[in-house]
Short mmCIF file of C-alpha atoms in Angstrom, two decimals:
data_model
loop_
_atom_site.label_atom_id
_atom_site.label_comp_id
_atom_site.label_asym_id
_atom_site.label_seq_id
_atom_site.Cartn_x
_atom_site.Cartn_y
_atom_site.Cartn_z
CA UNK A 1 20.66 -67.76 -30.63
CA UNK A 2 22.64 -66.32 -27.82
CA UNK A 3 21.36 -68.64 -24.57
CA UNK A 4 23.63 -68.63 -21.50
CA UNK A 5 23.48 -70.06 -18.40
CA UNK A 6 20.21 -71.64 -17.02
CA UNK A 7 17.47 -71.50 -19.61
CA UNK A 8 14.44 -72.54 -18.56
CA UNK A 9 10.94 -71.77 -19.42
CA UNK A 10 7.20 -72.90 -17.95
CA UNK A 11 5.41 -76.36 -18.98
CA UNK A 12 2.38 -73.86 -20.46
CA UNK A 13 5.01 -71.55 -22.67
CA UNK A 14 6.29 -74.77 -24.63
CA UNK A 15 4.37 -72.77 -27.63
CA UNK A 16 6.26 -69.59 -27.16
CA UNK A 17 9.22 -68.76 -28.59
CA UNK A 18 11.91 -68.80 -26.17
CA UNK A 19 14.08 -65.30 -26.32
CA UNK A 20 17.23 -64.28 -23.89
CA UNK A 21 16.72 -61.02 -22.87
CA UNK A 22 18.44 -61.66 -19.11
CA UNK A 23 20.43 -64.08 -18.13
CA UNK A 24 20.77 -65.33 -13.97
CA UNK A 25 18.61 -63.72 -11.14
CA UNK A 26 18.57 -60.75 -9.08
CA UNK A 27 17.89 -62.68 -5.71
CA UNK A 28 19.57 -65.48 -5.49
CA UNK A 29 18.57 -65.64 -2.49
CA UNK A 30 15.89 -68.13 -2.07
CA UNK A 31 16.90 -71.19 0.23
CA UNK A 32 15.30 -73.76 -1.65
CA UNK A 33 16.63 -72.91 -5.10
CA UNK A 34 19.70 -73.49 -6.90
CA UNK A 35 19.25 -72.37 -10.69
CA UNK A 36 21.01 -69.66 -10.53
CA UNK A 37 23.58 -69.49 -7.36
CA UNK A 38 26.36 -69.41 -10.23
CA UNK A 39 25.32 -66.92 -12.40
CA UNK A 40 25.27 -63.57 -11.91
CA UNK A 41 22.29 -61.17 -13.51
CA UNK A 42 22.83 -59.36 -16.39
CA UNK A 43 21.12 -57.86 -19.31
CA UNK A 44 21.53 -58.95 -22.65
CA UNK A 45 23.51 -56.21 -24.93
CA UNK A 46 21.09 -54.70 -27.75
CA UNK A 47 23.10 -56.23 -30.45
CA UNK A 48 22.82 -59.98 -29.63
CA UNK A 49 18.92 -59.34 -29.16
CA UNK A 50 19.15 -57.81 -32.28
CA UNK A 51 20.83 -60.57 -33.72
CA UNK A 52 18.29 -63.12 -32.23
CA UNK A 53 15.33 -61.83 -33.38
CA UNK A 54 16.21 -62.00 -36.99
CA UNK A 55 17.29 -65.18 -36.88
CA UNK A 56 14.09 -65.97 -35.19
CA UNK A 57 12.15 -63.73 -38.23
CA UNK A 58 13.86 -65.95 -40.45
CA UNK A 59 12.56 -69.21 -39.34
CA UNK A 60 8.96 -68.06 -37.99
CA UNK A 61 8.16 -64.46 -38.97
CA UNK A 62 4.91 -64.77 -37.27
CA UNK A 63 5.16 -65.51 -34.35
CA UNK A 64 2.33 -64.48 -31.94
CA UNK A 65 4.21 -64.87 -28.42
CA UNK A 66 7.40 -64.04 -27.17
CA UNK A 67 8.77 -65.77 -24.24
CA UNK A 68 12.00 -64.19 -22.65
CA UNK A 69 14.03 -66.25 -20.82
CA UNK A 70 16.20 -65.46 -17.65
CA UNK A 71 14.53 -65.96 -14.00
CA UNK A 72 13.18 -62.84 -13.70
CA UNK A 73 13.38 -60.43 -16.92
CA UNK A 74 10.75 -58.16 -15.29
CA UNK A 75 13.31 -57.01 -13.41
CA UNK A 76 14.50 -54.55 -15.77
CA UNK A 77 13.81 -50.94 -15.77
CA UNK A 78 10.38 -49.40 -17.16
CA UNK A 79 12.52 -47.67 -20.08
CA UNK A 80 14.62 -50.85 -20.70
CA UNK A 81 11.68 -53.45 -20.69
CA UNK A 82 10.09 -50.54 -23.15
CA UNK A 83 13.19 -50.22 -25.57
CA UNK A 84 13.25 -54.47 -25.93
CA UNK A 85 9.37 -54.60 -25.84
CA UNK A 86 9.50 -52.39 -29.37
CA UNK A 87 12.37 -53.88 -30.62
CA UNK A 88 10.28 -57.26 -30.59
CA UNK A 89 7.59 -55.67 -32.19
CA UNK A 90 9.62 -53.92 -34.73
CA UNK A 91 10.87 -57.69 -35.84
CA UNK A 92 8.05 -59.55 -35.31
CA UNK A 93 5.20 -57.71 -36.34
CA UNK A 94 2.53 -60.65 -35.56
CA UNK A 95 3.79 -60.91 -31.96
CA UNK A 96 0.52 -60.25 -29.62
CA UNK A 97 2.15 -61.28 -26.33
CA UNK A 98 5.38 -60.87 -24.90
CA UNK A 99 5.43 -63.46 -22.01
CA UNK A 100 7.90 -64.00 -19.08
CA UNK A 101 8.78 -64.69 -15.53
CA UNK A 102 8.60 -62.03 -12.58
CA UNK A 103 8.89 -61.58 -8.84
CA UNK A 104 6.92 -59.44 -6.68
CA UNK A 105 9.82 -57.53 -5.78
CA UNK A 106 9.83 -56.37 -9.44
CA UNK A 107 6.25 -54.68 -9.66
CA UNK A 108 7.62 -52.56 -6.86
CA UNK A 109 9.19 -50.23 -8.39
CA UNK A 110 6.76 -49.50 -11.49
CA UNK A 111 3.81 -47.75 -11.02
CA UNK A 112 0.48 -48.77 -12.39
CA UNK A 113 1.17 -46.10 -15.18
CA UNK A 114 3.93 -47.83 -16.59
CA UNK A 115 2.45 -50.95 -16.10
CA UNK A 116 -0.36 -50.03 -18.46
CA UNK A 117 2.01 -48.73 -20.55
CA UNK A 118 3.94 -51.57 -20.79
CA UNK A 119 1.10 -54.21 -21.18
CA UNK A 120 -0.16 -51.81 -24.80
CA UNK A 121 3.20 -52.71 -25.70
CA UNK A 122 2.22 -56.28 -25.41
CA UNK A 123 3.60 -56.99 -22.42
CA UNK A 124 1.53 -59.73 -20.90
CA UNK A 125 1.55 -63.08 -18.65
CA UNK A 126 3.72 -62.76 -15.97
CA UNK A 127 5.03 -66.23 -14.41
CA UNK A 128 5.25 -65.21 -10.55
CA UNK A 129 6.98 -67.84 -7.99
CA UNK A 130 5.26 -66.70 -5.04
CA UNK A 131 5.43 -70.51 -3.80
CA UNK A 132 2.82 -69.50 -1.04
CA UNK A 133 0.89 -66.92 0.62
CA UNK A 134 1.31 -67.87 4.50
CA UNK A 135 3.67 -65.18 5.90
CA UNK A 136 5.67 -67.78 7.81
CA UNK A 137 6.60 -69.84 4.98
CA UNK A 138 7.51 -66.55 2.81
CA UNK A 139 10.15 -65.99 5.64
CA UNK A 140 11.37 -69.56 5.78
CA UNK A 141 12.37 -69.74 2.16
CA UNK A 142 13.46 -66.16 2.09
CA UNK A 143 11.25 -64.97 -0.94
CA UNK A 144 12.53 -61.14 0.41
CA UNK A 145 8.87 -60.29 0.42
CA UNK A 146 5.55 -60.59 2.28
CA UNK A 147 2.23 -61.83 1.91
CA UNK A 148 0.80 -57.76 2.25
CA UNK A 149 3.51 -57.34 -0.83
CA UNK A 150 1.93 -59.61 -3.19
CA UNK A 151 -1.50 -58.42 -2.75
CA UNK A 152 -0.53 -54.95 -3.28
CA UNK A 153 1.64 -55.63 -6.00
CA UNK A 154 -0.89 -57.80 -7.65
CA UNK A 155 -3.60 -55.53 -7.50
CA UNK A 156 -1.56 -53.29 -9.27
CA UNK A 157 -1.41 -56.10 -12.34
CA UNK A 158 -5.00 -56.24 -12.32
CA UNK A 159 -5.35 -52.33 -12.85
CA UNK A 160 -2.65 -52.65 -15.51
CA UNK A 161 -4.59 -55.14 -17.07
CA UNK A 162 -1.56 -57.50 -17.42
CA UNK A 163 -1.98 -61.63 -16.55
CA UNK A 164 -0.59 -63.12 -14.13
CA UNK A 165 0.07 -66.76 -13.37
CA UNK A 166 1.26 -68.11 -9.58
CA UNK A 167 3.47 -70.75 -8.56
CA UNK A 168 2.54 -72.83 -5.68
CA UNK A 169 5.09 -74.82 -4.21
CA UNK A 170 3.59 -77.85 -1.42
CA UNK A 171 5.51 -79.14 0.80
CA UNK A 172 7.55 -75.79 1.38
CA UNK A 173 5.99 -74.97 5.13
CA UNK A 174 8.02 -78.16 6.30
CA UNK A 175 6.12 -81.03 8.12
CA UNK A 176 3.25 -80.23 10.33
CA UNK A 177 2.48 -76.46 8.93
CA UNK A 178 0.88 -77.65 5.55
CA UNK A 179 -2.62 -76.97 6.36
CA UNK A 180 -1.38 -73.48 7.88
CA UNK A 181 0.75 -72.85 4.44
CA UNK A 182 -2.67 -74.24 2.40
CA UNK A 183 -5.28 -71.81 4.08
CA UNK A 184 -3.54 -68.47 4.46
CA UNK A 185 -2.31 -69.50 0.42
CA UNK A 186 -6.22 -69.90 -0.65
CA UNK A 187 -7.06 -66.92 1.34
CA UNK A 188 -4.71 -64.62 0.11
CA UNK A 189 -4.68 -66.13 -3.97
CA UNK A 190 -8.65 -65.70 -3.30
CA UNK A 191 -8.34 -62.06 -3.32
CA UNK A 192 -6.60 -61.55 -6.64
CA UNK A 193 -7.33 -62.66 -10.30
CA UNK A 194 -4.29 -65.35 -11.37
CA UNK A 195 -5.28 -66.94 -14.80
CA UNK A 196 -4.04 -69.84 -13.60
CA UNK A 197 -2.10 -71.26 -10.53
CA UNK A 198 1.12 -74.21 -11.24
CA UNK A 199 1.58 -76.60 -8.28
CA UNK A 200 5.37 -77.60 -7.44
CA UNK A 201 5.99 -80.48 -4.73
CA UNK A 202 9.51 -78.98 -3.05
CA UNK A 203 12.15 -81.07 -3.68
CA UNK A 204 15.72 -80.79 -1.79
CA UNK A 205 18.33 -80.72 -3.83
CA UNK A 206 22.24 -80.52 -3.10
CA UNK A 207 23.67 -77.40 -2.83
CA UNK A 208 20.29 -75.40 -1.62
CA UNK A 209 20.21 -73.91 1.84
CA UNK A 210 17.46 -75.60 2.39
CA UNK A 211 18.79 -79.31 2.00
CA UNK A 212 21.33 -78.20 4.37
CA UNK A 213 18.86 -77.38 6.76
CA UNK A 214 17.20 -80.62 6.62
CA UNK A 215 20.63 -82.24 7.16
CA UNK A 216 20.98 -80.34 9.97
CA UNK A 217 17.50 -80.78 11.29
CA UNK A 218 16.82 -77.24 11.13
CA UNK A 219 13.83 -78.02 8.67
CA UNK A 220 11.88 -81.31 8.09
CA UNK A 221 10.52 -82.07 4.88
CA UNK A 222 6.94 -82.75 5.41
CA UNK A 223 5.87 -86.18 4.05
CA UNK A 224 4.32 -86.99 1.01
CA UNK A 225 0.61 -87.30 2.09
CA UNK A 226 1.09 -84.61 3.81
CA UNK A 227 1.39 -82.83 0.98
CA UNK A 228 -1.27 -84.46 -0.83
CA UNK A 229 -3.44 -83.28 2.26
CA UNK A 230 -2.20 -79.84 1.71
CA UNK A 231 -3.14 -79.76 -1.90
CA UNK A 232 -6.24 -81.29 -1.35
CA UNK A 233 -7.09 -78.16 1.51
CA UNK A 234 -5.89 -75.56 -0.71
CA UNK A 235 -7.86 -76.47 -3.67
CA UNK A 236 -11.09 -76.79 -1.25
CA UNK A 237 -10.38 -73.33 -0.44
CA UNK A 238 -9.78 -71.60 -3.10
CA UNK A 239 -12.56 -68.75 -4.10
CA UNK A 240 -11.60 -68.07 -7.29
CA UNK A 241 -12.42 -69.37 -10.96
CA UNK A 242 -9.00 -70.73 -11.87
CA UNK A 243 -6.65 -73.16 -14.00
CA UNK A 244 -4.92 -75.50 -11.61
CA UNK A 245 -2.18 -77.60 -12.88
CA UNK A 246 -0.56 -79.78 -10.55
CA UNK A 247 1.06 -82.01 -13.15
CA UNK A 248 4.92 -81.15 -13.25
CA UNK A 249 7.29 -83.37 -12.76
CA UNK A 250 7.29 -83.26 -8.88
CA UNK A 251 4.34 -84.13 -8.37
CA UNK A 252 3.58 -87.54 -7.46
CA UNK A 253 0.03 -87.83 -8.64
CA UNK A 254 -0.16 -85.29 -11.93
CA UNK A 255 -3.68 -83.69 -12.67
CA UNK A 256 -5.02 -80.70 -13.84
CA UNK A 257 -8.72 -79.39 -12.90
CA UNK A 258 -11.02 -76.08 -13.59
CA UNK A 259 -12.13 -74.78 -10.22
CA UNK A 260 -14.29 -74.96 -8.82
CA UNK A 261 -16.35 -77.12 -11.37
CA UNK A 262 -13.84 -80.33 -10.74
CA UNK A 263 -13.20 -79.16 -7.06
CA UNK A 264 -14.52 -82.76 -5.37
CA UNK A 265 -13.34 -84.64 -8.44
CA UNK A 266 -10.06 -83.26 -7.64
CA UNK A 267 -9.88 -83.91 -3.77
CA UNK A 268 -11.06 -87.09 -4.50
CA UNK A 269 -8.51 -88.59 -6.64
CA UNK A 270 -6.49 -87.11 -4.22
CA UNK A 271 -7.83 -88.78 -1.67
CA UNK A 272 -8.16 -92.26 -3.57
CA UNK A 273 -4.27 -91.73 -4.14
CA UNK A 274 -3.60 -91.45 -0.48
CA UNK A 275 -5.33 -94.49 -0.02
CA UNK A 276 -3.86 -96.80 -2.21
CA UNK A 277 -0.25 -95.52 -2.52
CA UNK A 278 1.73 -96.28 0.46
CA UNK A 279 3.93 -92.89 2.01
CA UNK A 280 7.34 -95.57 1.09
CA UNK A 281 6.08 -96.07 -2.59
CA UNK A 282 5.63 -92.12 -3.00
CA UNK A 283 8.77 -90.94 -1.40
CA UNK A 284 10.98 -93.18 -3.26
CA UNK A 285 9.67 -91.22 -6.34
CA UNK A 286 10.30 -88.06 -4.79
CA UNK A 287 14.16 -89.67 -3.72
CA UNK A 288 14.68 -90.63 -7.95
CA UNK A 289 14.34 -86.80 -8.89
CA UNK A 290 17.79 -85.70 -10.01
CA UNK A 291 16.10 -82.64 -11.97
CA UNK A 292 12.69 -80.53 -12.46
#
């Protein structure tokens, strides 16, 4: 298999099979990330995904769903996504899903034509790191797009008919601003149809803008009940039937719930958390993380 660079993939695709399509990402630009700052964006050549999906036919011929890898696949063109799209399907002729992640800033430029077009090719479940919804905290961590862009872009997803998952990253508004970052978030998620929302704790590591900024003063980290406040707002405000899970590695106290059925059973382990755990105990987990 031809993998380069970063390969990552979401907790909830472990079941997928993992396929290079891109490698790197087209931003780069995000101040709290560092995946990618090395690796510059390009397109795997026909051949090698040629190559790759027979050697993936030979091992498990039916395989149902696809995921590609690279940090933001959906990036490609409507005709190239198309051309790999079929080429999947030619190979794998059991595949029902081809899965992967996107940014808002991709949607732009297809239209809900192509979108439709793409999801009957089985183009389906779109990982999107929007990280929040409050305006202000799009800005700080330099997403390159606004809160007005992700409900127009995702409204366009729901015409397609294409799922959608959001990332949701606490801790990212800096200290003080997490009930800000947790209401405008549930308002604007509210208003769109994400299968299922993935909760990140931000974590600063070495060699992010970001970090620097804290080092500098420039931005401070909010603490760790503050973020379990946060989370505990943003799941009280959410107006949506949704997955929530909040059980990746950064996050102190793991959980998943169904919303809102286990909406007070979920602020209230929260809560009981915040009660017993003392801020030292959690930070000094959050100060072990060498990795996500």
């Amino acid at each position: 298999m031809h993998f380069t660079g970063r390969t990552w993939r979401p907790p909830y695709e472990a079941q997928s099979v993992p396929l290079q399509v891109t490698a790197g990402c087209t931003w780069r630009k995000c101040r709290f990330c560092g995946l990618y700052q090395n690796e510059t964006f390009r397109m795997s050549p026909m051949e090698e995904l040629e190559e790759d999906l027979a050697e993936i036919k030979a091992v498990q011929p039916y395989a149902r769903r696809v995921f590609l890898t690279g940090a933001n696949p959906f990036a490609m063109g409507f005709e190239q996504l198309s051309l790999r799209a079929m080429t999947i399907r030619e190979h794998l002729i059991k595949c029902q899903t081809i899965a992967m992640f996107a940014s808002i800033r991709d949607i732009k430029a297809k239209s809900v034509e192509e979108l439709q077009r793409l999801r009957a090719m089985g183009i389906n479940g779109l990982s999107i790191g929007t990280e929040s919804g409050d305006p202000q905290t799009l800005h700080l961590a330099r997403k390159g797009y606004t809160a007005d862009d992700i409900f127009v872009q995702c409204q366009k997803l729901d015409k397609a008919g294409i799922e959608y998952y959001f990332i949701y990253m606490t801790g990212l508004a800096g200290r003080g601003n997490a009930t800000r970052n947790a209401r405008k978030s549930a308002a604007l998620f509210s208003r769109l149809n994400p299968r299922f929302i993935s909760v990140d704790s931000l974590v600063l590591f070495p060699g992010t803008e970001l970090y620097d900024m804290a080092g500098q003063g420039q931005f401070i980290p909010a603490g760790e009940k503050e973020r379990l406040r946060e989370l505990q707002a943003f799941i009280s405000q959410l107006q949506i039937r949704v997955h929530l899970f909040a059980d990746s590695k950064s996050n102190f106290f793991p959980f998943t719930a169904y919303l809102p059925r286990d909406r007070e059973r979920a602020v209230g382990e929260l809560q009981k958390v915040m009660d017993t755990v003392s801020e030292e105990e959690m930070a000094a987990y959050r100060a072990g993380l060498d990795s996500l």
